[in-house]
Short mmCIF file of C-alpha atoms and ligand atoms in Angstrom, two decimals:
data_model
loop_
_atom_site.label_atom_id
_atom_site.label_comp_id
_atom_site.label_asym_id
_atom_site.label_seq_id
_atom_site.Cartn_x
_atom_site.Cartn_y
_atom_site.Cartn_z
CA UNK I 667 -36.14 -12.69 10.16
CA UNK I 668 -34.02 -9.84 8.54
CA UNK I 669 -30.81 -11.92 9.15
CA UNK I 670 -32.32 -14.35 7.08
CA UNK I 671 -34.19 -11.86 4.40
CA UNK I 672 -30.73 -10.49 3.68
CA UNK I 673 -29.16 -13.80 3.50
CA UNK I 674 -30.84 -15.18 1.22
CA UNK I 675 -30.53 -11.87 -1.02
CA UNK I 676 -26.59 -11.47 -0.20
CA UNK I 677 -26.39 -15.56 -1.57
CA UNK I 678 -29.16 -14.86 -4.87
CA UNK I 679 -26.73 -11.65 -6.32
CA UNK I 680 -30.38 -11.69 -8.79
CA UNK I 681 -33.60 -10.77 -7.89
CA UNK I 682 -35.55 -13.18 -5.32
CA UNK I 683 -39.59 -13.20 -5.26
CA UNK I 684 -41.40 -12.02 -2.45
CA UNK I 685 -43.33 -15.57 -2.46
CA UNK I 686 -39.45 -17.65 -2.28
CA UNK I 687 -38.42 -15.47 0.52
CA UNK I 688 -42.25 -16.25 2.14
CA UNK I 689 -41.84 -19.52 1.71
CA UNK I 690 -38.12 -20.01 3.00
CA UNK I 691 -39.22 -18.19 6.04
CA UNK I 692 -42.81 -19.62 6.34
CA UNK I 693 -44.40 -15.92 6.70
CA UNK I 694 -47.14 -14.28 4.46
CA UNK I 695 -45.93 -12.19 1.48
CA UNK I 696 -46.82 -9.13 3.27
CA UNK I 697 -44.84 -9.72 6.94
CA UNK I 698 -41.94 -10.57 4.38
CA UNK I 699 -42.91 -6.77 2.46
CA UNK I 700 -42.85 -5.67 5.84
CA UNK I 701 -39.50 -6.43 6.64
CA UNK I 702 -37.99 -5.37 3.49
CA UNK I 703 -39.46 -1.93 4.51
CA UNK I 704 -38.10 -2.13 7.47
CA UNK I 705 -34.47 -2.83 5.96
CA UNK I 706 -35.09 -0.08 3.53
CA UNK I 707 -35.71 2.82 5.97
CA UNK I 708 -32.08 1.13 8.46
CA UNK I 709 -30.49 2.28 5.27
CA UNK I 710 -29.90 -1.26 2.90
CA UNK I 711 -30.14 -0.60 -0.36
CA UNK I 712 -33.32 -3.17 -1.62
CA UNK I 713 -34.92 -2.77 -4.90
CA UNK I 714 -38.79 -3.84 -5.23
CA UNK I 715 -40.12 -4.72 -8.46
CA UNK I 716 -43.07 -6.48 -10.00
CA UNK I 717 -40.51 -9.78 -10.10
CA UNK I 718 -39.13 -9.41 -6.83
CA UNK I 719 -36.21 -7.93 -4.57
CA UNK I 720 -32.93 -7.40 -4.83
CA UNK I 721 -30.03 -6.24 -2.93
CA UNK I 722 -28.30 -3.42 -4.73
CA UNK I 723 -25.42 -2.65 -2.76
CA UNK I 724 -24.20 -3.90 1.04
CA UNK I 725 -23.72 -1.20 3.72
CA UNK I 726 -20.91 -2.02 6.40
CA UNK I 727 -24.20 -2.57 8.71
CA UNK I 728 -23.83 -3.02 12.55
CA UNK I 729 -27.27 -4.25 13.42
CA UNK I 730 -28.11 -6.92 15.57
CA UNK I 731 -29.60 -9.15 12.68
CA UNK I 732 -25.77 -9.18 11.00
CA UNK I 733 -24.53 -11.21 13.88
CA UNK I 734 -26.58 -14.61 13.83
CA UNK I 735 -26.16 -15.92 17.42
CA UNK I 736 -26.01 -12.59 18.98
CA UNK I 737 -29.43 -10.75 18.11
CA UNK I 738 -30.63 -10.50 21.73
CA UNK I 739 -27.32 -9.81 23.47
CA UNK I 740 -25.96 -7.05 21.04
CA UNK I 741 -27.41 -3.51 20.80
CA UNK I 742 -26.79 -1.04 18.24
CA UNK I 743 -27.01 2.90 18.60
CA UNK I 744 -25.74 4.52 15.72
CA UNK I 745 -25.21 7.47 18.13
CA UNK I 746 -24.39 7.38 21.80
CA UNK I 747 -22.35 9.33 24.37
CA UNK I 748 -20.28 6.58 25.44
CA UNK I 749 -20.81 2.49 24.85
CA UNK I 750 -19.63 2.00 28.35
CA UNK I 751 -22.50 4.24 29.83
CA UNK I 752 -25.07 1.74 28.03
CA UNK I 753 -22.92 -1.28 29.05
CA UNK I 754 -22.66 -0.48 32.48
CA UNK I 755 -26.29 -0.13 33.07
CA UNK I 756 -27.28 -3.05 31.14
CA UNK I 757 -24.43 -4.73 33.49
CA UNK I 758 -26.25 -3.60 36.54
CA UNK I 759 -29.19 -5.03 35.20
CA UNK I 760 -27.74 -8.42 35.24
CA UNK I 761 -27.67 -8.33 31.46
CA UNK I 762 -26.05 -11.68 30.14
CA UNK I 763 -22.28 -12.56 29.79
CA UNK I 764 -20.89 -11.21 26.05
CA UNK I 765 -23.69 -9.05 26.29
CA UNK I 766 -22.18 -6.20 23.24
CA UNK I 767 -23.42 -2.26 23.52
CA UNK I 768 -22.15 -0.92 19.83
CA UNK I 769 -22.23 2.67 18.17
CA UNK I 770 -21.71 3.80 14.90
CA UNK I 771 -20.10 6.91 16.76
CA UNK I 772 -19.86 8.19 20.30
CA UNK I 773 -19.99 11.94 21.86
CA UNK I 774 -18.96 12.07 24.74
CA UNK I 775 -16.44 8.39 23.90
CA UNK I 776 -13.85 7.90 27.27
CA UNK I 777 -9.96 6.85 27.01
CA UNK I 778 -8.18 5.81 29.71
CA UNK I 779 -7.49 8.23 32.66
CA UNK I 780 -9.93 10.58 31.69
CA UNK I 781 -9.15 11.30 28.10
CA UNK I 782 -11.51 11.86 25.72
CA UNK I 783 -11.58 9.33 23.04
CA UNK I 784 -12.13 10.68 19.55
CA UNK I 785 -15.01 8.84 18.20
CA UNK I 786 -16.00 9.37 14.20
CA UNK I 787 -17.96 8.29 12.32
CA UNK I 788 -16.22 5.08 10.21
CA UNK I 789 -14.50 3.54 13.44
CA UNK I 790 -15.28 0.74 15.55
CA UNK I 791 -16.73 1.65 19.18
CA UNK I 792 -18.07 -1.22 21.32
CA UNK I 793 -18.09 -2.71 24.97
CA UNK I 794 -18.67 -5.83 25.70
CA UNK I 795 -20.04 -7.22 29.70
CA UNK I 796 -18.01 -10.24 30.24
CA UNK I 797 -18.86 -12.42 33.69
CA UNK I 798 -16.06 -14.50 33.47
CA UNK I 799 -15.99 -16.22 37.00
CA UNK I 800 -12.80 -14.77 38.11
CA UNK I 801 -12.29 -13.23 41.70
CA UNK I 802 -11.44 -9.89 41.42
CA UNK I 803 -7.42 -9.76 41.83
CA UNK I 804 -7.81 -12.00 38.05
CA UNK I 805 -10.13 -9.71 36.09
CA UNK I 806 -7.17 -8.07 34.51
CA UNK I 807 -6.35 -11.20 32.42
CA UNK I 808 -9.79 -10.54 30.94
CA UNK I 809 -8.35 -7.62 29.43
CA UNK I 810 -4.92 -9.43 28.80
CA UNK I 811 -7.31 -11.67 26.77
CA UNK I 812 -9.23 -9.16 25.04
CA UNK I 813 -6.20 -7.33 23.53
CA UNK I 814 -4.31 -10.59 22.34
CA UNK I 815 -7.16 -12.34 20.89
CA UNK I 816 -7.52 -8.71 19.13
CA UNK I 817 -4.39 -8.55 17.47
CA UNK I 818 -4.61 -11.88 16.80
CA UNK I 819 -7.74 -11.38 15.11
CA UNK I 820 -6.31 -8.20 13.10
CA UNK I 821 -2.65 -10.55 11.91
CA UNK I 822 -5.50 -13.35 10.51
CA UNK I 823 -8.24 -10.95 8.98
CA UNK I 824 -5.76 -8.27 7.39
CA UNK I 825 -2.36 -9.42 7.52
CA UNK I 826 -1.00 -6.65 9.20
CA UNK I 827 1.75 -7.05 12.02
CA UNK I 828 -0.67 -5.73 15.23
CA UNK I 829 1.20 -5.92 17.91
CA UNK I 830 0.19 -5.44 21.86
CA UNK I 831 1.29 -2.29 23.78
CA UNK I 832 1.34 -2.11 27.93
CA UNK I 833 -1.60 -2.44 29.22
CA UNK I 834 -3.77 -3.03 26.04
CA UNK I 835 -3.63 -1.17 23.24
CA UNK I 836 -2.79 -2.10 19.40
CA UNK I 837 -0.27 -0.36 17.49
CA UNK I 838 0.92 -1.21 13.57
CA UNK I 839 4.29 -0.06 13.12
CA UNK I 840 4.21 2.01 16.40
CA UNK I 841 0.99 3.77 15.72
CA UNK I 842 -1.97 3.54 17.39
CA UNK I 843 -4.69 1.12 15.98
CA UNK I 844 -7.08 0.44 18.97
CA UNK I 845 -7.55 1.29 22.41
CA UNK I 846 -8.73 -0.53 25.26
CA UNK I 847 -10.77 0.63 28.33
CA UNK I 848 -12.08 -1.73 31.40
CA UNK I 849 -14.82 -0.88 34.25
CA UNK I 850 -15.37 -3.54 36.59
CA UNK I 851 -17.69 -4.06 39.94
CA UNK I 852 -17.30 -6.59 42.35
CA UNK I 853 -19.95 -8.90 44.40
CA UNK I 854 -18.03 -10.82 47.23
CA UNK I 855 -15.32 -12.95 46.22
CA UNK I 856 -16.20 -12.79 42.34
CA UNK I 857 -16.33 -9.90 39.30
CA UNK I 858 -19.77 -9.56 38.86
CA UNK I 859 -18.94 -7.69 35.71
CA UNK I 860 -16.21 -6.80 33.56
CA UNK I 861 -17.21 -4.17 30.60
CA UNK I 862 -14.28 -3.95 27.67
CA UNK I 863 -15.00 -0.66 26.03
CA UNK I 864 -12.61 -1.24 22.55
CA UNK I 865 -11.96 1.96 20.02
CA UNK I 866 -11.18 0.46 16.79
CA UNK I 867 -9.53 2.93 13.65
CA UNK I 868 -11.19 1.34 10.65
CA UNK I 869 -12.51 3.55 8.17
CA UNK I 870 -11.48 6.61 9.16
CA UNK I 871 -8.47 8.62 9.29
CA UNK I 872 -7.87 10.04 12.85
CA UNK I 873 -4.02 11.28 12.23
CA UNK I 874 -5.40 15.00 11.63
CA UNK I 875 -6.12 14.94 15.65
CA UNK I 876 -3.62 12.08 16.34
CA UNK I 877 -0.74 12.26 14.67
CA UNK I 878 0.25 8.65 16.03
CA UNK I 879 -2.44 6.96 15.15
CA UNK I 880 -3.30 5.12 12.28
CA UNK I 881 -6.40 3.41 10.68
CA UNK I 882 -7.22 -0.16 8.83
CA UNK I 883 -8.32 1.46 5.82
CA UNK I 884 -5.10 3.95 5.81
CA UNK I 885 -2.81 0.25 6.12
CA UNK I 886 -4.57 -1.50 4.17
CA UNK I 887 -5.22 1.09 1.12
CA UNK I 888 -9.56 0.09 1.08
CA UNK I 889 -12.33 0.03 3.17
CA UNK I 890 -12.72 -2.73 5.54
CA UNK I 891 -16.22 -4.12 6.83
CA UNK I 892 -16.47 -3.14 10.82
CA UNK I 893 -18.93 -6.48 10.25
CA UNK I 894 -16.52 -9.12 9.67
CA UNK I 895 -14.08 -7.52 12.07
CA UNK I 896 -16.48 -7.81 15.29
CA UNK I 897 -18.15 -10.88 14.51
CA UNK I 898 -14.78 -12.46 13.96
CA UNK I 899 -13.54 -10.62 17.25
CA UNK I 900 -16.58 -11.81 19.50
CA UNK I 901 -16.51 -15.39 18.55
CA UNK I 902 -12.66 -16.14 19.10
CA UNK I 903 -12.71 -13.75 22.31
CA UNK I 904 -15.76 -16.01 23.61
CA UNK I 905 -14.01 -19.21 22.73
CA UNK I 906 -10.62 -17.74 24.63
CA UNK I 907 -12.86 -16.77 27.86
CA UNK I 908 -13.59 -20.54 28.08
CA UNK I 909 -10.35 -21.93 29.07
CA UNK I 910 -10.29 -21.77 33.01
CA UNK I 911 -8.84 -18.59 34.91
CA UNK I 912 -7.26 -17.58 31.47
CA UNK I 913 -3.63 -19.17 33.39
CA UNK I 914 -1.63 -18.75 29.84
CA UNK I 915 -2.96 -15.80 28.97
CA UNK I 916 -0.21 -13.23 30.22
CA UNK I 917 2.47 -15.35 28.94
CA UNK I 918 0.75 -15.78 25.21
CA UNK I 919 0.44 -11.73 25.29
CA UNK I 920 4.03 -11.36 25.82
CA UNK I 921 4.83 -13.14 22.65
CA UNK I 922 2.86 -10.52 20.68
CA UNK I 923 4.25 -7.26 22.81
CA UNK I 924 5.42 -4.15 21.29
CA UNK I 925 6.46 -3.08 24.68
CA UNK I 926 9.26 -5.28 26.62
CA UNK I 927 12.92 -4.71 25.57
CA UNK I 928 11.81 -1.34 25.02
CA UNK I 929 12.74 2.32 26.43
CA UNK I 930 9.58 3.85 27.76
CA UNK I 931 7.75 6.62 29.84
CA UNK I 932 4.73 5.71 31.76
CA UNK I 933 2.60 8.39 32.59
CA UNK I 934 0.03 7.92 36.06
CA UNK I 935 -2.59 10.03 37.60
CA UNK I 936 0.38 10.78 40.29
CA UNK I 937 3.89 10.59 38.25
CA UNK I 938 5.77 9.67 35.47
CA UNK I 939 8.79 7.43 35.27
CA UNK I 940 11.08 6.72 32.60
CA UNK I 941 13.31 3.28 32.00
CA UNK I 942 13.24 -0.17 30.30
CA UNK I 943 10.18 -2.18 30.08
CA UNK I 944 11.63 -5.38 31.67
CA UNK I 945 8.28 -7.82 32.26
CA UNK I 946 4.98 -7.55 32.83
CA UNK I 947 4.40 -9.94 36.20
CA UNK I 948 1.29 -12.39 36.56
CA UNK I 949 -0.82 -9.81 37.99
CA UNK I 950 -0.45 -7.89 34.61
CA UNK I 951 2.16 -5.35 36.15
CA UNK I 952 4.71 -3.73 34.29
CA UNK I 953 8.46 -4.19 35.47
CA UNK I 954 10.60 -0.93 34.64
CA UNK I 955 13.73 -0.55 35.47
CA UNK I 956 13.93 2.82 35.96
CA UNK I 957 17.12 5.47 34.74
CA UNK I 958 18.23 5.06 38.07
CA UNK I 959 18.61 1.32 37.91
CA UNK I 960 15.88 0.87 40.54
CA UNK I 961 13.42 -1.89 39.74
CA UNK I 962 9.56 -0.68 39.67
CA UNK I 963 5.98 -2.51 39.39
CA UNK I 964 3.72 -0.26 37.72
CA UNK I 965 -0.01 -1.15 38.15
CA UNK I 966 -1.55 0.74 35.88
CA UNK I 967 -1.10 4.06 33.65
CA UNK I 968 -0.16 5.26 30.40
CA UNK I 969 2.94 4.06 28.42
CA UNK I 970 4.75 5.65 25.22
CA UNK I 971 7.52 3.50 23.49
CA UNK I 972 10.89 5.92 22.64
CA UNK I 973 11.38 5.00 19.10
CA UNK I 974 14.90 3.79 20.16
CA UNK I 975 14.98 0.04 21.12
CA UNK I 976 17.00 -0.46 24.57
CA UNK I 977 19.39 -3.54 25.62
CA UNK I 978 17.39 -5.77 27.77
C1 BTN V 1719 -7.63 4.60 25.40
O1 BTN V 1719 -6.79 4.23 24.58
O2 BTN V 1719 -7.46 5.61 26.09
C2 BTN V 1719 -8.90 3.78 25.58
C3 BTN V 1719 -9.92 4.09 24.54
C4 BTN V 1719 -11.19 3.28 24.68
C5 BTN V 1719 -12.26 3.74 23.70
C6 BTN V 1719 -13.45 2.84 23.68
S1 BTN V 1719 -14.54 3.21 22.33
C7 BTN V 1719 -15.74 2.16 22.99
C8 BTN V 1719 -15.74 2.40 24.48
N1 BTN V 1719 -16.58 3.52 24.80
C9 BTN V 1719 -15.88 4.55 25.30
O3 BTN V 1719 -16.36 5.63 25.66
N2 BTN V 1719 -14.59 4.22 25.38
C10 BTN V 1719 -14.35 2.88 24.91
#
């Protein structure tokens, strides 16, 4: 019903009776009132007057009703100590597949081995429950998935050159745009869930705390609408998560990598290893040849580019 209220007052740009909207919807004049009210106090900006309503301005909204499709599977918090707290409990409750667990900002938001992840007010800060049908020893090409179709999704919307770093973030010109975090549980031979908690830099700046990161709004020069940017992100990542076992998906990511050919230092829980990012193998692995000349498969850790470009 809001979805719709807001609709039709996003398409009138004028003022737009309470009895047209009560008849479009086929709802009394006062559930219609009530709904306005409702959008009022969740912070739109709706005028009443004797004539009518009308929509005075357009917050960068991230309730459920601004996703048509999606109103029952996504849940907004404009505060929350981490989106993959919610997610994983809505997971456990057998919540559906794309299920989405958003927050206008996070306080107590998780990076990857146990960093804190820096979460403003302005950014992007979601995680979404996929149940893919994949056995376990696959679930990473979920996450393959997820960053691709994200940069994808950031070259088509803005038209800036997002490219994919080992394992999944998104730089722009070597700075950090997004970051990527996965949880996943098993039951017998399948994933029973697979939660992608994604950190987007939109309309903030975060380069006061991190120095190499950058945001939309600071590349593109404006602010950008965190609304077009998931719903455009959710619908091409669904449509992706339909072709079977994801079997291109590795080999598609390569072609948008910021990492291979180039001199890096991957940082673990237990070491750190320096070398050339050869490959990353079917099982998402990372092939370094290390400054020894010894070939290494790195499962999983942290990896910073040295701004010099090796010889592959
Ligand atoms: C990283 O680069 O270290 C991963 C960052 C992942 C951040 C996102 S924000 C949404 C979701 N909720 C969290 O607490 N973390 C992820």
């Amino acid at each position: 019903m809001k979805g719709h209220i807001l609709t039709t007052l996003r398409a009138a740009e004028t003022v737009v009776s309470g009895e047209t909207l009560s008849q479009a919807m086929g709802v009394s004049r006062v559930t219609v009132w009530k709904h306005i009210r409702k959008l009022q106090e969740a912070g739109y900006p709706i005028s009443a007057g004797p004539t009518g309503y009308r929509l005075t301005g357009d917050p960068d909204a991230l309730y459920p009703w601004e996703f048509p499709g999606r109103e029952k599977t996504l849940h907004y918090h404009p505060r929350v100590d981490s989106t993959m707290n919610v997610a994983r409990t809505l997971a456990r409750a057998g919540c559906p597949h794309m299920t989405v667990v958003v927050a206008g900002c996070q306080q107590r938001g998780r990076g990857r081995l146990q960093r804190v992840w820096r979460s403003a007010e302005g950014g992007l800060y979601f995680t979404i429950v996929l149940r893919p049908e994949l056995p376990p020893v696959l679930a990473h090409r979920a996450n393959f998935a997820a960053s691709l179709v994200l940069a994808r999704t950031l070259q088509k919307l803005y038209g800036v050159p997002a490219k994919v770093k080992w394992p999944n973030d998104i730089l722009v010109a070597e700075r950090k745009l997004c970051g990527m975090l996965s949880e996943m549980e098993a039951e017998g031979d399948l994933a029973a869930f697979i939660n992608i908690g994604i950190g987007i830099n939109v309309n903030h700046d975060p380069s006061a705390d991190e120095p190499m990161a950058t945001s939309l709004a600071t590349l593109l020069g404006r602010p950008v609408s965190r609304r077009d940017l998931l719903a455009c992100f959710l619908d091409s990542l669904e449509h992706r998560l339909q072709q079977p076992e994801l079997a291109d998906v590795i080999a598609e990511w390569k072609t948008q990598s910021a990492t291979l050919g180039r001199r890096v230092r991957i940082v673990t829980t237990r070491e750190t290893a320096e070398g050339l990012a050869r490959d990353v193998d079917q099982n998402g692995a990372l092939i370094l040849e290390d400054n020894a000349g010894a070939v290494r498969k790195i499962i999983y850790g942290d990896c910073f580019h040295h701004l010099s470009r090796g010889t592959a």
